[in-house]
Coordinates of C-alpha atoms and ligand atoms in Angstrom, one line a residue:
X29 CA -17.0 -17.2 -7.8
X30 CA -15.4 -19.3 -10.8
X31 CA -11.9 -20.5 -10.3
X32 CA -8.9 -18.7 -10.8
X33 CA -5.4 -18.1 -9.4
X34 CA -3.1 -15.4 -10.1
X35 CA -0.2 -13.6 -9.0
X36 CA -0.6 -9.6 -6.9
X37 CA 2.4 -7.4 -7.1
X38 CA 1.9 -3.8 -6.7
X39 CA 3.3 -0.7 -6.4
X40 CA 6.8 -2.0 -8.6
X41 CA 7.8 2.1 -8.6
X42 CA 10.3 1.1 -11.0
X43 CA 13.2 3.2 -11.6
X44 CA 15.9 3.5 -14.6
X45 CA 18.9 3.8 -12.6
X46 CA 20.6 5.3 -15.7
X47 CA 18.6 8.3 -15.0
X48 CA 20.7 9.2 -12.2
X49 CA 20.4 7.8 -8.1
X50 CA 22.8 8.8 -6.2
X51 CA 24.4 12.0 -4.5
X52 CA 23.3 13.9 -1.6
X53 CA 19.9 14.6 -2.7
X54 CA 19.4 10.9 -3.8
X55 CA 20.5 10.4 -0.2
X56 CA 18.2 12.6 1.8
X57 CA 15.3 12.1 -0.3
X58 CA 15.9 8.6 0.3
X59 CA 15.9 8.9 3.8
X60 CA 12.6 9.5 4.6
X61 CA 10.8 7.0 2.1
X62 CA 9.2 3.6 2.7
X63 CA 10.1 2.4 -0.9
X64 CA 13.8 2.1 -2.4
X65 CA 14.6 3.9 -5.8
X66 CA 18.0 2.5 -6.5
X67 CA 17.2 -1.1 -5.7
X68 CA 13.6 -1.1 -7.8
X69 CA 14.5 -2.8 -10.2
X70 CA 16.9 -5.5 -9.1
X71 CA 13.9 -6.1 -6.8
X72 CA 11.5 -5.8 -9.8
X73 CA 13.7 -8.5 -11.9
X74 CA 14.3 -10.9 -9.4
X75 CA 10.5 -11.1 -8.3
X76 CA 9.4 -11.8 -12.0
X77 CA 11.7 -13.9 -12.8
X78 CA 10.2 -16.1 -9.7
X79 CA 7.2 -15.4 -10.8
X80 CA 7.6 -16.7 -14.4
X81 CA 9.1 -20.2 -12.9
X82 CA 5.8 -20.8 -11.8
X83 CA 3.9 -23.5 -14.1
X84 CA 0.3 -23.2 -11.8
X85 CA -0.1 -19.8 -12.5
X86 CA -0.1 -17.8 -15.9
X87 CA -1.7 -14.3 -14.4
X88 CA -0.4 -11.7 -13.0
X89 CA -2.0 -8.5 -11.9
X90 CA -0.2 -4.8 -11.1
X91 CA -2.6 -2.3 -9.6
X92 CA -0.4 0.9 -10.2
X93 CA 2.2 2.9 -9.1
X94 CA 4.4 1.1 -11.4
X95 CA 6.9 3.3 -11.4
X96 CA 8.6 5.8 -9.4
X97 CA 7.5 8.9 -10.5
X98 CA 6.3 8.5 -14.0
X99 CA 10.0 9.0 -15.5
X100 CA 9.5 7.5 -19.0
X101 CA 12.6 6.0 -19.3
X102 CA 11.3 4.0 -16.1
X103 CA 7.5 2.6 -17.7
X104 CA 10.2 1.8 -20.6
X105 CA 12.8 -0.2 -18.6
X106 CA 10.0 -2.4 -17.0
X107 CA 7.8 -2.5 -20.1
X108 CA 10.8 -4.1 -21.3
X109 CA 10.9 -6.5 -17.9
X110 CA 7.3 -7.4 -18.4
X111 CA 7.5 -8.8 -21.9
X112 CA 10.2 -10.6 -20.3
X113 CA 7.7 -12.5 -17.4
X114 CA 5.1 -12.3 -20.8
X115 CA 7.6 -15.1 -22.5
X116 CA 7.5 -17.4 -19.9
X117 CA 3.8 -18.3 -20.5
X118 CA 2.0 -15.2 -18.4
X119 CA -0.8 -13.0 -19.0
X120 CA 0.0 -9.5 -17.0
X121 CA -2.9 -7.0 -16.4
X122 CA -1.8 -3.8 -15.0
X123 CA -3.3 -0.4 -14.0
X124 CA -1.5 2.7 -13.9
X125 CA -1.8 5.5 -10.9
X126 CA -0.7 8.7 -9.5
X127 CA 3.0 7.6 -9.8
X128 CA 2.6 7.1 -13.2
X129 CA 2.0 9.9 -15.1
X130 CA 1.5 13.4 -14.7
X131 CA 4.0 14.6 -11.5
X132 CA 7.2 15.9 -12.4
X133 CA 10.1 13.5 -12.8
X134 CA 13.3 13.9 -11.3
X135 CA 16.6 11.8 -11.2
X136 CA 19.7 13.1 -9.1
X137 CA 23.2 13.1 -10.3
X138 CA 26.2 14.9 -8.7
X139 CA 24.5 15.6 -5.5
X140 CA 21.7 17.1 -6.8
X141 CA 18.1 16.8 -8.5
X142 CA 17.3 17.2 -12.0
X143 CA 14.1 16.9 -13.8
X144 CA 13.8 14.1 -16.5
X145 CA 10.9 13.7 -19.2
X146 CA 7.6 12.3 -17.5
X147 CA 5.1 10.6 -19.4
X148 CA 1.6 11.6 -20.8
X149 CA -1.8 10.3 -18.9
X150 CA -2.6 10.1 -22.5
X151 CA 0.0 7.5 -23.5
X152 CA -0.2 5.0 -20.9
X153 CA -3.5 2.8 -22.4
X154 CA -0.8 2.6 -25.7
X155 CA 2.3 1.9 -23.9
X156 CA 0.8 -0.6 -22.0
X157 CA -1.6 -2.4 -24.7
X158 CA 0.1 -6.2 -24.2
X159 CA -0.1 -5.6 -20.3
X160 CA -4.0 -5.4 -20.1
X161 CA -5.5 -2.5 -22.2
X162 CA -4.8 -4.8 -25.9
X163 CA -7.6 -7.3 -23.9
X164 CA -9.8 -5.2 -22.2
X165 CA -13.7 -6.1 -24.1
X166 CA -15.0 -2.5 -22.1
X167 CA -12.5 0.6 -21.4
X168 CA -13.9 3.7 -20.0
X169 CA -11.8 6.5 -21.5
X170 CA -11.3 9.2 -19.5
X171 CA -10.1 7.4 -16.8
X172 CA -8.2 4.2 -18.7
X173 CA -11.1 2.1 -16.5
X174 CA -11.4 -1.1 -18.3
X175 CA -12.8 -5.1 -18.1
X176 CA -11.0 -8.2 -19.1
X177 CA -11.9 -11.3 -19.2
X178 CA -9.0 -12.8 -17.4
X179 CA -9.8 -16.6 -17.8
X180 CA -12.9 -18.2 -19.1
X181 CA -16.1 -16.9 -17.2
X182 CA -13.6 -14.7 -14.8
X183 CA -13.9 -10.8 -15.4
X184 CA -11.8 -8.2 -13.8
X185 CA -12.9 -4.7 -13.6
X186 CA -9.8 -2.7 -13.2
X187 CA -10.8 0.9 -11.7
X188 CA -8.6 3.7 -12.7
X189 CA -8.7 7.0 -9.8
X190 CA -5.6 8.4 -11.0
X191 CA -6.9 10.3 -14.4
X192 CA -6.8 13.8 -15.4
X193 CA -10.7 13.6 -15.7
X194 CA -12.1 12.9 -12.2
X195 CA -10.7 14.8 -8.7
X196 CA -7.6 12.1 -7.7
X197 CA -8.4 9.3 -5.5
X198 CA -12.0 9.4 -6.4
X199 CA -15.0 7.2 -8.0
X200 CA -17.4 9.9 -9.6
X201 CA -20.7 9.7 -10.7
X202 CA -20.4 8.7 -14.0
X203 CA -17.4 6.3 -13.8
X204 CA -20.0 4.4 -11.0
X205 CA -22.3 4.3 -13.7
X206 CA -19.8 3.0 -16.5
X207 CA -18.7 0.7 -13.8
X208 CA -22.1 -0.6 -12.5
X209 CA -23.1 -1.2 -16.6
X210 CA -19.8 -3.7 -17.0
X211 CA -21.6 -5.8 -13.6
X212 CA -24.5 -6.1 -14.8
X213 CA -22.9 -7.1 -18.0
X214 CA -20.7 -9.6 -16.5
X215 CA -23.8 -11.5 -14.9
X216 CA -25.6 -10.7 -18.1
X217 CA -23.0 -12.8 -19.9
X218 CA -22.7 -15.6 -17.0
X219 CA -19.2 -14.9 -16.0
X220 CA -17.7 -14.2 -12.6
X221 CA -16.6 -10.5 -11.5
X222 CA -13.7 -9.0 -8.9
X223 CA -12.1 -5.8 -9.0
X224 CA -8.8 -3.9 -8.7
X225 CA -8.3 -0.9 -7.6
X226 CA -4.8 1.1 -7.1
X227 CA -6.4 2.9 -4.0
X228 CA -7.8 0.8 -0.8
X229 CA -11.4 0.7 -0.6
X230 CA -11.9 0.1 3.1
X231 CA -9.2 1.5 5.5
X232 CA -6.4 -0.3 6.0
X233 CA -6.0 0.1 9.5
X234 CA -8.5 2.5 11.6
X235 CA -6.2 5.2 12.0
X236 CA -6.1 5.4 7.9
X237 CA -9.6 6.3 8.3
X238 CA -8.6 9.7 9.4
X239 CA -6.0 10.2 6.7
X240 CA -7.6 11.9 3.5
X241 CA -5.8 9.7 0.6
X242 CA -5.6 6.6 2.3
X243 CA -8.5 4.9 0.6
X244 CA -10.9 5.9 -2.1
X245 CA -12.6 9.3 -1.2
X246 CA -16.5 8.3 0.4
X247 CA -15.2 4.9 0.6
X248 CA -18.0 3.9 2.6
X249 CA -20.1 4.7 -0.7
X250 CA -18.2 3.0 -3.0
X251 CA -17.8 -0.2 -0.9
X252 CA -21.4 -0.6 -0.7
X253 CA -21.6 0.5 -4.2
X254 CA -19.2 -2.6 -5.5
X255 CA -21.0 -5.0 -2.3
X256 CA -24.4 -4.4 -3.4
X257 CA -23.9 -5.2 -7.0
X258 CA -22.2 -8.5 -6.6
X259 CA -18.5 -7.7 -6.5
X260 CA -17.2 -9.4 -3.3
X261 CA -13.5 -9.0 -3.9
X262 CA -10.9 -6.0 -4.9
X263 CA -7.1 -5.7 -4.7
X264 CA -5.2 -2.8 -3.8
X265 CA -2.4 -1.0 -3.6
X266 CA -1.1 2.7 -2.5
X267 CA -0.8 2.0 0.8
X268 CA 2.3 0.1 1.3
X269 CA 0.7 -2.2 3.5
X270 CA -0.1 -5.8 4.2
X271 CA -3.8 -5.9 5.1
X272 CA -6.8 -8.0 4.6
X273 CA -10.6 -6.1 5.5
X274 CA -14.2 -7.1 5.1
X275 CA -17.1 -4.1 4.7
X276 CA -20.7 -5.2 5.1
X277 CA -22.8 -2.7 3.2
X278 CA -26.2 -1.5 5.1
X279 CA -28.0 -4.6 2.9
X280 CA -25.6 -7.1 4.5
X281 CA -23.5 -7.8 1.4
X282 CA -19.5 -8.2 1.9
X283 CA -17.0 -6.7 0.4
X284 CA -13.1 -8.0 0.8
X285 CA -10.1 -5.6 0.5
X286 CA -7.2 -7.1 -0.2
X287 CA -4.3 -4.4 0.3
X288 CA -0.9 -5.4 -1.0
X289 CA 2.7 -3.9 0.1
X290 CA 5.1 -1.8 -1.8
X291 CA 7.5 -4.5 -3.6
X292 CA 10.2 -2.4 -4.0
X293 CA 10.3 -1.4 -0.4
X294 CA 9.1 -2.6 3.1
X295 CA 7.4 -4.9 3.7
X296 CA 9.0 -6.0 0.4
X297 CA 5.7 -8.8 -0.4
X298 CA 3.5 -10.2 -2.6
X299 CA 0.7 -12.6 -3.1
X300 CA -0.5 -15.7 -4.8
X301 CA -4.3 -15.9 -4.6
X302 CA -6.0 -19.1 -5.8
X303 CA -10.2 -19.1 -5.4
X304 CA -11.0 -23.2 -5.7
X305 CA -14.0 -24.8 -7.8
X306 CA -15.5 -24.4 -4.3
X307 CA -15.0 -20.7 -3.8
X308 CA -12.6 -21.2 -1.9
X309 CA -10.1 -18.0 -1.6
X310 CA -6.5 -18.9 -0.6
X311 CA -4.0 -15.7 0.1
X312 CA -1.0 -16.7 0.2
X313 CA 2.1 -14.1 1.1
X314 CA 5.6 -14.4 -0.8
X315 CA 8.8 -12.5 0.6
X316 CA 10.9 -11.1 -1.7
X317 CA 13.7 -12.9 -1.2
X318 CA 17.8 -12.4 -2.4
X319 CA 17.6 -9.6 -5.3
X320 CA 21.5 -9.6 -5.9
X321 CA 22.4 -6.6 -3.5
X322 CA 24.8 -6.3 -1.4
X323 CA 22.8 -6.3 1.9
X324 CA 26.2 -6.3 4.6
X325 CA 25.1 -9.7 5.8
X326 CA 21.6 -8.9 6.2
X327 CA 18.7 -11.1 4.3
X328 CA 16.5 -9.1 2.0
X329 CA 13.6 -8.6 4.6
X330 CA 15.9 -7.5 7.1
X331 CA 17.5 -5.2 4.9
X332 CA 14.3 -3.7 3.6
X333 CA 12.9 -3.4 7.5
X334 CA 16.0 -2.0 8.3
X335 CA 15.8 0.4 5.6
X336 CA 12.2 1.7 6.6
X337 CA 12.6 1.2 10.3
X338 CA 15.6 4.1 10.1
X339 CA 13.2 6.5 7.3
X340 CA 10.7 6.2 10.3
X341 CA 13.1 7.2 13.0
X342 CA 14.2 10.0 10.2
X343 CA 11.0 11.3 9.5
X344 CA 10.6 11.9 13.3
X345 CA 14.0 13.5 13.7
X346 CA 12.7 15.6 11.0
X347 CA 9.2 16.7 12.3
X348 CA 11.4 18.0 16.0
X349 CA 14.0 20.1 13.6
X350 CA 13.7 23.5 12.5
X351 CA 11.4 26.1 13.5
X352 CA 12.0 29.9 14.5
X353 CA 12.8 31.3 18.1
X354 CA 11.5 29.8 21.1
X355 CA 9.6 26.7 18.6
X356 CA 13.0 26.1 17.3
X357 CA 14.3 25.4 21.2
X358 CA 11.5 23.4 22.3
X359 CA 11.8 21.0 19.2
X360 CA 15.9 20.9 20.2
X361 CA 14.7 19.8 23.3
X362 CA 12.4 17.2 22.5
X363 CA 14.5 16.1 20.0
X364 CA 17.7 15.7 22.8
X365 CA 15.0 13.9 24.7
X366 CA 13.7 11.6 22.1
X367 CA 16.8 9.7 21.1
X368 CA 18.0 9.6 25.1
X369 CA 14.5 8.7 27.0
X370 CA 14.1 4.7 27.8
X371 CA 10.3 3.6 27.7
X372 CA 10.6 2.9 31.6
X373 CA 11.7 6.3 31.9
X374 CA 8.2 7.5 30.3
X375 CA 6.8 4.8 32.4
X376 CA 7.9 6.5 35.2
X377 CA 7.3 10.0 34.5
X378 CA 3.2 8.8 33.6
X379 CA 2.8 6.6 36.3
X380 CA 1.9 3.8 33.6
X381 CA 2.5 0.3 35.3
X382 CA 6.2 -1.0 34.2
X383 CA 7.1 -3.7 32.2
X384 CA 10.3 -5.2 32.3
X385 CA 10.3 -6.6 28.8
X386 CA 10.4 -2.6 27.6
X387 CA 12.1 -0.7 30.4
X388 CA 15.4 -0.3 28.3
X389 CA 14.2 0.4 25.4
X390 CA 15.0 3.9 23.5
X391 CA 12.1 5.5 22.1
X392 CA 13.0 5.8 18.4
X393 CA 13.5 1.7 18.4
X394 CA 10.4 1.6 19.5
X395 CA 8.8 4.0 17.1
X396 CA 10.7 2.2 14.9
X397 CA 9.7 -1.2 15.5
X398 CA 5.6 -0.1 15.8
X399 CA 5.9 1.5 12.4
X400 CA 7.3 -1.4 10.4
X401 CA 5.4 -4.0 12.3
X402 CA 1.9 -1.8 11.2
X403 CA 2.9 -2.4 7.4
X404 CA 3.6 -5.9 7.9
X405 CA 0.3 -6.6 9.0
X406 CA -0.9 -9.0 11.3
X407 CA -0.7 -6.6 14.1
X408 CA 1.6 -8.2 17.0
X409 CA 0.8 -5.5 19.8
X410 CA -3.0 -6.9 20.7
X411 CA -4.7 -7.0 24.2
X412 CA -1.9 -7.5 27.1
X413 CA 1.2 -7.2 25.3
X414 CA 4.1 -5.3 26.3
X415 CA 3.8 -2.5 23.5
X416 CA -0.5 -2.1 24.0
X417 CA 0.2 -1.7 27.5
X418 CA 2.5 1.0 27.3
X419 CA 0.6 3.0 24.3
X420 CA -2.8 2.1 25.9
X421 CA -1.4 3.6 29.2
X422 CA -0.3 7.0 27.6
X423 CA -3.6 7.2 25.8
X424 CA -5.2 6.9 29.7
X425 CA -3.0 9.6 30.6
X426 CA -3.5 12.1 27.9
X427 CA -7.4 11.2 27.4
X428 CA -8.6 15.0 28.2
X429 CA -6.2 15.2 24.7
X430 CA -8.4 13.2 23.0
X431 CA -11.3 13.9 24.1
X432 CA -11.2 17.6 23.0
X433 CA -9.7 16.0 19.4
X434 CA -12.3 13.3 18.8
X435 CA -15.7 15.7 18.0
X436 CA -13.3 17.9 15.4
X437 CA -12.4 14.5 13.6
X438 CA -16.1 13.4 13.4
X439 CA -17.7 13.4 10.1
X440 CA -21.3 12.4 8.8
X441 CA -22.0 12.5 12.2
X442 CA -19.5 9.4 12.7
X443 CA -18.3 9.2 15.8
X444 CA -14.7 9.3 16.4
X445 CA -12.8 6.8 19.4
X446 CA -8.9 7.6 19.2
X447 CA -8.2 5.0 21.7
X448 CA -9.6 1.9 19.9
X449 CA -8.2 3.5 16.8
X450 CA -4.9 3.7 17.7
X451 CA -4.7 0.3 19.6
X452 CA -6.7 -1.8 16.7
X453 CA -4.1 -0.5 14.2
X454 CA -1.0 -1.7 16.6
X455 CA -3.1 -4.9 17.1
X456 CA -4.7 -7.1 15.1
X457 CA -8.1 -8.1 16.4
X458 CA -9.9 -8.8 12.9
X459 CA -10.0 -12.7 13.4
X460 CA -8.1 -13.8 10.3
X461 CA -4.4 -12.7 9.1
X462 CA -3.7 -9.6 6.5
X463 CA -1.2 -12.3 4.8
X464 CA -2.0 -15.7 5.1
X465 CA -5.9 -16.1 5.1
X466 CA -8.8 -17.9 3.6
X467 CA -12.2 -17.0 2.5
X468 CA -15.4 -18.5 0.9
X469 CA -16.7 -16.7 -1.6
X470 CA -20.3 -16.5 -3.0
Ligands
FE2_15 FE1 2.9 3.6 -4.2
FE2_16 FE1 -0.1 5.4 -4.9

């Protein structure tokens, strides 16, 4: 791989404020979400204008979900922000994605929501021509697909699933073949080729193997796809996550994912990535840091975690409400129980050996804390610690659960282990960090 370094910031989900974010329905909608609406764009400002004081790097890559929910008064605000970062001397490629386009756009004003004007699949390539597309030497138009040549002998093929034209979330057919003709062109022409893509390729975490949108539909296809053609390395997005994976196709070729968080959210990061005359692949992670809120005392990480760790504890609360007739009372009382019960007390109740460090601690803190900690990457909760040997032990406990689960979650014949599942996404056990690694590249 030829040198290059560049900037990763995904999933902005800007928001025009002016639009209207605040009320009751701003409120609850809020609630429940990983990402923040009101602050995306303080957030949004303050990152670029870090960025853009950066004299080693003049790139900077998007890979969509730009903004919140394709509100065109939003892709104007931060088209307006990135010609900003443009003036201070950097090159921006961006991809768009389901948040983009398409959905139906809503701001809230006086407690309540009210649709805004969206914007048209069909405008985006225009609207964002200095941001990528104006640059692009291939684009494959139906799904806004497109190669540039990001520095001299470096190509990136930028891999649109979000289009009208293909089923969401998805490579098909005949945008492999598009893609597989720019490769072969890209070694053709003697010139170096990674990808983006606003979907992960490989899984996050293994539990993300089991939800359907949480990477490319038949990832396992399109990884070896991309790995047997030369293309080692692809950055993504969509997930909200910190996390770094390698996929070794049947032929034994590697493929990196490089998943990015939400910026305007938690884990509120991004990256720096420099690969060396060496091929040499530094990640680096940034914070955001300070975005000119007031955060009650709090630094912006904590705020953000703070933010998320409570829209976890909220989505629960919401899953054990409602319901009709004797559903209605069980959920009341697992509900009652949930914010009351002490992890020693379900310790005791399961037999599971005790551990002091946990005994007092409520459930939803704990919830809580697992939740965040799993976006953050880097997995605290491996082999022996406190947390794996309370989950592990409750796994043991309900494993006739899972046992009678596993064979309906099988597919291709795949086996399915819950267990390791579970306890690989609360742990890290890949070997290198999901922020702060290094590879060498072919
Ligand atoms: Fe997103
Ligand atoms: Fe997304």
């Amino acid at each position: 791989m030829k040198p290059v370094s560049f900037y990763l910031v995904t999933d902005t989900h800007y928001f025009e404020n002016e639009l209207g974010a605040e009320g009751k329905a701003f409120e609850k909608k809020m609630a429940t979400e990983q990402y923040f609406v009101r602050e995306s764009s303080a957030i949004v400002k303050s990152t670029f204008a870090r960025i853009g004081e950066d004299k080693e790097t003049d790139i900077v890559i998007i890979p969509g979900d730009l903004t919140k929910n394709g509100e065109i008064e939003s892709h104007k605000s931060l088209i307006k922000e990135l010609y900003k970062l443009k003036e201070s001397g950097k090159r921006i490629f961006v991809i768009t994605a389901g948040h983009d386009y398409g959905e139906i756009s809503y701001a809230y004003k006086n407690d309540e929501r009210i649709e805004v004007e969206g914007t048209d699949f069909n405008a985006l390539c225009d609207m964002y021509r200095d941001f990528g597309y104006g640059d692009a030497i291939a684009i494959d138009e139906p799904t806004h697909s497109y190669v540039a040549e990001i520095t001299k002998g470096v190509r990136m093929l930028a891999i649109c699933c979000d289009s009208l034209n293909q089923p969401k979330g998805a490579m098909d057919e005949r945008h492999m073949t598009w893609a597989k003709e720019q490769i072969d062109k890209a070694k053709k022409d003697n010139c170096s080729m990674f990808a983006i893509c606003h979907y992960p390729i490989i899984p996050s975490v293994p539990v993300f193997d089991l939800v359907g949108d949480a990477k490319i539909k038949e990832w396992q296809k399109v990884a070896s796809f991309l790995a047997d053609n030369g293309v080692e390395l692809i950055l993504t997005g969509h997930m909200h996550i910190q996390s770094i994976n390698e996929f070794y196709s049947e032929k034994g070729n590697r493929l990196i994912d490089i998943c990015t968080a939400c910026l305007a959210g938690s884990p509120a990061k991004y990256r720096k990535i420099t690969i060396d005359n060496n091929s040499v692949m530094k990640i680096q992670t940034i914070d955001v840091e300070d975005f000119g809120w007031d955060m009650n005392g709090l630094t912006a990480q904590e705020y953000c975690h703070k933010k998320f760790h409570d829209a976890i504890i909220a989505r629960v609360d919401g899953a054990l409400s409602g319901g009709k007739g004797i559903v209605k009372h069980l959920k009341s009382f697992a509900r009652k129980r949930f914010y009351k019960t002490t992890v020693g007390a379900v310790e005791r109740l399961l037999l599971i050996k005790r551990d002091e460090a946990l005994k007092n601690k409520k459930l939803p803190e704990l919830v809580g804390e697992i939740g965040v900690g799993i976006f953050l990457g880097d997995g605290a909760h491996t082999e022996g610690t406190p947390v794996y040997n309370f989950i592990s032990g409750i796994l043991r406990r309900f494993s006739f659960i899972l046992k009678k689960v596993e064979p309906k979650l099988e597919k291709d014949g795949i086996k399915v282990d819950l267990r390791s599942m579970l306890l690989n996404t609360i742990g890290n056990n890949k070997g290198f960090s999901d922020n702060n690694a290094e590879f060498t590249l072919k």
